Rosetta silent file (secondary structure, phi, psi, omega in degrees, C-alpha in Angstrom):
SEQUENCE: XXXXXXXXXXXXXXXXXXXXXXXXXXXXXXXXXXXXXXXXXXXXXXXXXXXXXXXXXXXXXXXXXXXXXXXXXXXXXXXXXXXXXXXXXXXXXXXXXXXXXXXXXXXXXXXXXXXXXXXXXXXXXXXXXXXXXXXXXXXXXXXXXXX
SCORE:     score description
SCORE:     0.000 S_00000001
   1 L     0.000  138.118  177.038    4.490  -12.760  -34.908 S_00000001
   2 L   -65.043  144.663 -176.680    7.846  -13.034  -36.639 S_00000001
   3 L   -72.164  142.852  178.142   10.709  -12.824  -34.217 S_00000001
   4 L  -107.554  136.785  178.333   12.489   -9.528  -33.814 S_00000001
   5 L   -52.431  144.954 -174.944   16.196   -9.568  -32.884 S_00000001
   6 H   -50.461  -44.099 -179.433   16.624   -9.096  -29.092 S_00000001
   7 H   -63.780  -42.005  178.085   18.179   -5.612  -29.323 S_00000001
   8 H   -67.939  -35.775 -179.628   15.390   -4.430  -31.608 S_00000001
   9 H   -60.082  -42.979  177.523   12.804   -6.108  -29.394 S_00000001
  10 H   -64.061  -41.136  179.316   13.875   -3.981  -26.420 S_00000001
  11 H   -63.930  -43.688  179.368   13.792   -0.849  -28.579 S_00000001
  12 H   -61.702  -44.944  179.421   10.310   -1.725  -29.870 S_00000001
  13 H   -59.388  -43.892  178.566    9.055   -2.326  -26.326 S_00000001
  14 H   -63.439  -42.880  179.708   10.431    1.061  -25.245 S_00000001
  15 H   -62.971  -41.861  177.791    8.877    2.809  -28.249 S_00000001
  16 H   -59.541  -48.759 -178.643    5.489    1.238  -27.520 S_00000001
  17 H   -59.875  -45.577 -179.512    5.616    2.335  -23.887 S_00000001
  18 H   -64.756  -42.828 -179.876    6.622    5.884  -24.787 S_00000001
  19 H   -61.849  -45.476 -179.248    3.985    6.155  -27.513 S_00000001
  20 H   -64.418  -43.283  178.451    1.224    4.932  -25.210 S_00000001
  21 H   -58.937  -46.224 -178.539    2.306    7.277  -22.410 S_00000001
  22 H   -72.317  -36.014 -179.750    2.277   10.296  -24.723 S_00000001
  23 H   -67.370  -37.616 -175.915   -0.916    9.269  -26.515 S_00000001
  24 H  -100.589   -7.898 -178.396   -2.839    8.774  -23.269 S_00000001
  25 L    71.871   34.804  179.507   -1.106   11.355  -21.097 S_00000001
  26 L   -91.978  114.077  179.461    0.099    8.777  -18.560 S_00000001
  27 L    65.386   -2.054  174.664    2.883   10.220  -16.373 S_00000001
  28 L  -138.713  164.328  176.808    3.692   12.733  -19.135 S_00000001
  29 L   -69.285  133.960 -179.202    1.795   15.557  -20.765 S_00000001
  30 L   -58.624  130.018  178.683   -0.444   14.232  -23.551 S_00000001
  31 L  -149.419  101.783  178.032    1.169   14.806  -26.931 S_00000001
  32 H   -64.880  -31.235  179.502   -0.203   13.145  -30.044 S_00000001
  33 H   -63.656  -45.416  178.022    2.696   14.607  -31.987 S_00000001
  34 H   -67.200  -41.238  178.199    5.268   12.817  -29.795 S_00000001
  35 H   -59.142  -43.426  178.322    3.189    9.628  -29.822 S_00000001
  36 H   -57.670  -42.990  179.406    3.119    9.787  -33.616 S_00000001
  37 H   -60.992  -42.823 -179.989    6.928   10.015  -33.711 S_00000001
  38 H   -68.757  -41.840  178.493    7.275    6.926  -31.512 S_00000001
  39 H   -64.590  -38.520  179.053    4.683    4.935  -33.476 S_00000001
  40 H   -61.886  -43.114  179.714    6.393    5.926  -36.748 S_00000001
  41 H   -66.681  -40.678  177.374    9.728    4.650  -35.434 S_00000001
  42 H   -63.756  -39.167  177.753    8.160    1.395  -34.194 S_00000001
  43 H   -63.837  -38.959  178.511    6.532    0.947  -37.613 S_00000001
  44 H   -63.326  -26.441  177.154    9.910    1.464  -39.286 S_00000001
  45 L   -87.432    7.347  177.787   11.194   -1.449  -37.174 S_00000001
  46 L    66.119   33.281  176.107    8.316   -3.598  -38.580 S_00000001
  47 L   -80.162  124.758 -178.404    6.528   -3.887  -35.228 S_00000001
  48 H   -57.221  -40.150  179.304    2.916   -5.032  -35.833 S_00000001
  49 H   -68.824  -40.077  177.284    1.547   -2.812  -33.053 S_00000001
  50 H   -63.643  -42.679  177.851    3.595    0.130  -34.339 S_00000001
  51 H   -61.629  -47.215  179.389    2.369   -0.416  -37.897 S_00000001
  52 H   -61.318  -48.276 -175.761   -1.245   -0.617  -36.740 S_00000001
  53 H   -67.224  -41.567  176.120   -0.992    2.430  -34.475 S_00000001
  54 H   -62.427  -37.823  176.616    0.830    4.557  -37.034 S_00000001
  55 H   -60.125  -38.718  179.654   -1.869    3.503  -39.499 S_00000001
  56 H   -66.482  -37.374  176.563   -4.610    4.835  -37.221 S_00000001
  57 H   -62.469  -40.975  178.884   -2.880    8.228  -37.074 S_00000001
  58 H   -69.176  -42.926 -177.853   -2.767    8.241  -40.886 S_00000001
  59 H   -59.174  -41.040 -175.962   -6.342    7.030  -41.331 S_00000001
  60 H   -99.505   -2.582  177.882   -7.752    9.810  -39.170 S_00000001
  61 L    67.899   41.962  179.709   -5.167   12.483  -39.979 S_00000001
  62 L   -88.050  109.969  178.433   -3.960   12.973  -36.395 S_00000001
  63 L    61.802   18.011 -177.826   -0.921   15.318  -36.467 S_00000001
  64 L  -159.011  148.063  177.478   -0.193   14.129  -40.015 S_00000001
  65 L   -58.570  137.675 -179.027   -1.946   14.548  -43.383 S_00000001
  66 L   -63.174  131.822  178.588   -4.736   12.003  -43.779 S_00000001
  67 L  -147.061   88.095 -175.309   -3.750    9.094  -46.038 S_00000001
  68 H   -66.418  -34.938  179.153   -6.273    6.261  -45.996 S_00000001
  69 H   -63.241  -46.256  179.300   -4.481    4.209  -48.652 S_00000001
  70 H   -66.764  -37.684  177.550   -1.235    4.189  -46.689 S_00000001
  71 H   -60.094  -45.668  178.740   -3.152    3.439  -43.481 S_00000001
  72 H   -61.091  -42.000  178.892   -4.740    0.401  -45.130 S_00000001
  73 H   -60.763  -41.796  179.131   -1.307   -0.729  -46.362 S_00000001
  74 H   -67.208  -40.210  176.545    0.098   -0.465  -42.829 S_00000001
  75 H   -59.987  -43.416  179.877   -2.840   -2.405  -41.366 S_00000001
  76 H   -63.587  -41.447  178.811   -2.245   -5.142  -43.938 S_00000001
  77 H   -64.532  -40.827  176.584    1.471   -5.267  -43.136 S_00000001
  78 H   -59.342  -44.796  179.842    0.670   -5.499  -39.419 S_00000001
  79 H   -66.011  -37.037  177.809   -1.698   -8.362  -40.150 S_00000001
  80 H   -63.266  -40.673 -178.947    0.905  -10.102  -42.326 S_00000001
  81 H   -76.747  -29.098 -178.395    3.436   -9.967  -39.474 S_00000001
  82 L  -138.865   81.509 -174.262    0.925  -10.957  -36.758 S_00000001
  83 L   -59.989  -18.768 -179.082   -2.019  -12.882  -38.286 S_00000001
  84 L  -102.995   12.786 -179.612   -3.762  -13.260  -34.913 S_00000001
  85 L   -79.740  104.541 -171.328   -3.574   -9.553  -33.957 S_00000001
  86 H   -62.087  -33.782  179.564   -7.277   -8.753  -33.522 S_00000001
  87 H   -65.800  -40.127  178.091   -6.882   -4.975  -33.885 S_00000001
  88 H   -69.488  -41.184  176.483   -5.202   -5.379  -37.275 S_00000001
  89 H   -56.886  -48.298 -179.061   -7.796   -7.967  -38.352 S_00000001
  90 H   -65.557  -42.109 -178.222  -10.595   -5.603  -37.435 S_00000001
  91 H   -62.140  -45.402  178.273   -8.896   -2.572  -39.030 S_00000001
  92 H   -64.096  -44.289  178.659   -8.380   -4.341  -42.373 S_00000001
  93 H   -61.560  -43.185  179.730  -11.926   -5.703  -42.241 S_00000001
  94 H   -64.784  -39.716  177.160  -13.406   -2.285  -41.426 S_00000001
  95 H   -61.874  -44.109  178.580  -11.464   -0.682  -44.290 S_00000001
  96 H   -65.415  -37.484 -179.830  -12.774   -3.328  -46.684 S_00000001
  97 H   -67.810  -42.038 -175.606  -16.307   -2.930  -45.359 S_00000001
  98 H   -96.297   -8.470 -177.179  -16.341    0.872  -45.634 S_00000001
  99 L    72.570   38.662 -179.875  -14.038    1.278  -48.635 S_00000001
 100 L   -92.731  105.607  178.610  -11.404    3.203  -46.666 S_00000001
 101 L    77.037    3.032 -176.061   -8.213    3.273  -48.725 S_00000001
 102 L  -158.771  158.959  176.220   -9.319    0.243  -50.711 S_00000001
 103 L   -68.254  140.619 -179.611  -12.225   -0.956  -52.857 S_00000001
 104 L   -60.385  143.075  177.473  -15.125   -2.330  -50.800 S_00000001
 105 L  -152.889   83.926 -174.501  -15.276   -6.088  -50.357 S_00000001
 106 H   -60.745  -42.327  179.796  -18.011   -7.055  -47.883 S_00000001
 107 H   -61.980  -43.114  178.188  -17.489  -10.856  -48.001 S_00000001
 108 H   -66.977  -40.326  178.552  -13.762  -10.544  -47.244 S_00000001
 109 H   -58.995  -44.778 -178.546  -14.485   -7.875  -44.622 S_00000001
 110 H   -60.059  -43.174  179.864  -16.939  -10.165  -42.876 S_00000001
 111 H   -60.885  -44.607 -178.612  -14.388  -13.000  -42.646 S_00000001
 112 H   -68.290  -43.784 -179.574  -11.755  -10.723  -41.125 S_00000001
 113 H   -66.472  -38.664  178.116  -14.137   -9.011  -38.710 S_00000001
 114 H   -63.330  -41.376  178.515  -15.580  -12.364  -37.675 S_00000001
 115 H   -64.901  -40.955  177.562  -12.087  -13.697  -36.947 S_00000001
 116 H   -61.705  -39.385  178.163  -11.279  -10.579  -34.903 S_00000001
 117 H   -64.050  -41.072  178.084  -14.497  -11.134  -32.932 S_00000001
 118 H   -61.624  -31.233  179.832  -13.503  -14.743  -32.271 S_00000001
 119 L   -83.811   -0.747  173.788  -10.214  -13.448  -30.882 S_00000001
 120 L   107.329    5.492 -179.953  -12.069  -11.203  -28.445 S_00000001
 121 L   -70.663  117.619  179.058  -12.323   -7.825  -30.190 S_00000001
 122 H   -68.748  -34.370  177.254  -15.340   -5.981  -28.775 S_00000001
 123 H   -62.454  -41.005 -179.758  -15.332   -3.598  -31.770 S_00000001
 124 H   -67.670  -41.124  177.870  -15.506   -6.585  -34.096 S_00000001
 125 H   -62.235  -41.111  177.890  -18.333   -8.212  -32.129 S_00000001
 126 H   -63.091  -43.327  179.507  -20.265   -4.937  -32.282 S_00000001
 127 H   -63.891  -39.586  178.889  -19.619   -4.668  -36.032 S_00000001
 128 H   -61.764  -40.620  179.619  -20.793   -8.243  -36.614 S_00000001
 129 H   -70.238  -47.986 -175.298  -24.043   -7.468  -34.825 S_00000001
 130 H   -69.615  -45.348 -172.550  -24.558   -4.017  -36.384 S_00000001
 131 H   -90.414  -31.223 -173.437  -23.471   -4.748  -39.958 S_00000001
 132 H  -120.079   -3.452  179.427  -24.263   -8.413  -40.410 S_00000001
 133 L    66.524   27.884 -176.958  -26.896   -9.135  -37.745 S_00000001
 134 L  -114.239  130.201  174.969  -24.714  -11.862  -36.261 S_00000001
 135 L   -92.677  128.806 -179.626  -24.119  -12.358  -32.560 S_00000001
 136 L  -121.198  159.730  175.151  -20.646  -13.688  -31.828 S_00000001
 137 L  -124.335  145.472  178.355  -18.870  -14.895  -28.749 S_00000001
 138 L   -66.695  134.654  178.130  -15.207  -14.576  -28.021 S_00000001
 139 L   -95.934 -160.841  178.728  -13.415  -17.849  -28.511 S_00000001
 140 L   -68.566  127.468 -179.102  -10.151  -19.127  -27.153 S_00000001
 141 L   -87.743  134.560  173.633   -7.584  -16.357  -27.309 S_00000001
 142 L   -78.020 -178.962  178.224   -4.079  -17.084  -28.591 S_00000001
 143 L   -53.486  126.825 -174.991   -1.023  -15.502  -27.032 S_00000001
 144 L   -76.983  151.489  173.007   -1.806  -11.790  -26.846 S_00000001
 145 L   -97.715  124.267 -178.916    0.237   -9.064  -28.455 S_00000001
 146 L   -67.581  135.691  176.963    0.964   -6.351  -25.909 S_00000001
 147 L  -118.545    0.000    0.000   -0.310   -2.934  -26.903 S_00000001
């Protein structure tokens, strides 16, 4: 992941924590609307986790009009900033596989989903088995990105 200036890094960490608390209802009342605001702000700071999470709200239309194209763009940006982020790898691969916000491209989707599976994504391993009939095992994980 590209380095974020220290002051921004603290802000991003705080935004992630607040978004997760509101999204999951941990120690605060669950509020997808508040979580969306925090994820949007983290995305504006070019945080890979913020970009990915804001993208999921857009893809599914949670508290915001559904926009699959923009969601795909955010997933790609997250992946560009953090190439080993398994959630972004899987999200881009799934979009390519299903044609969500982008033209279908099964060979490219398979490569991305397979890489996400190697990094330990259970969703990706399930997709490899279900969609491609391939059993995968998690490989050596690189430094994790906190979510």
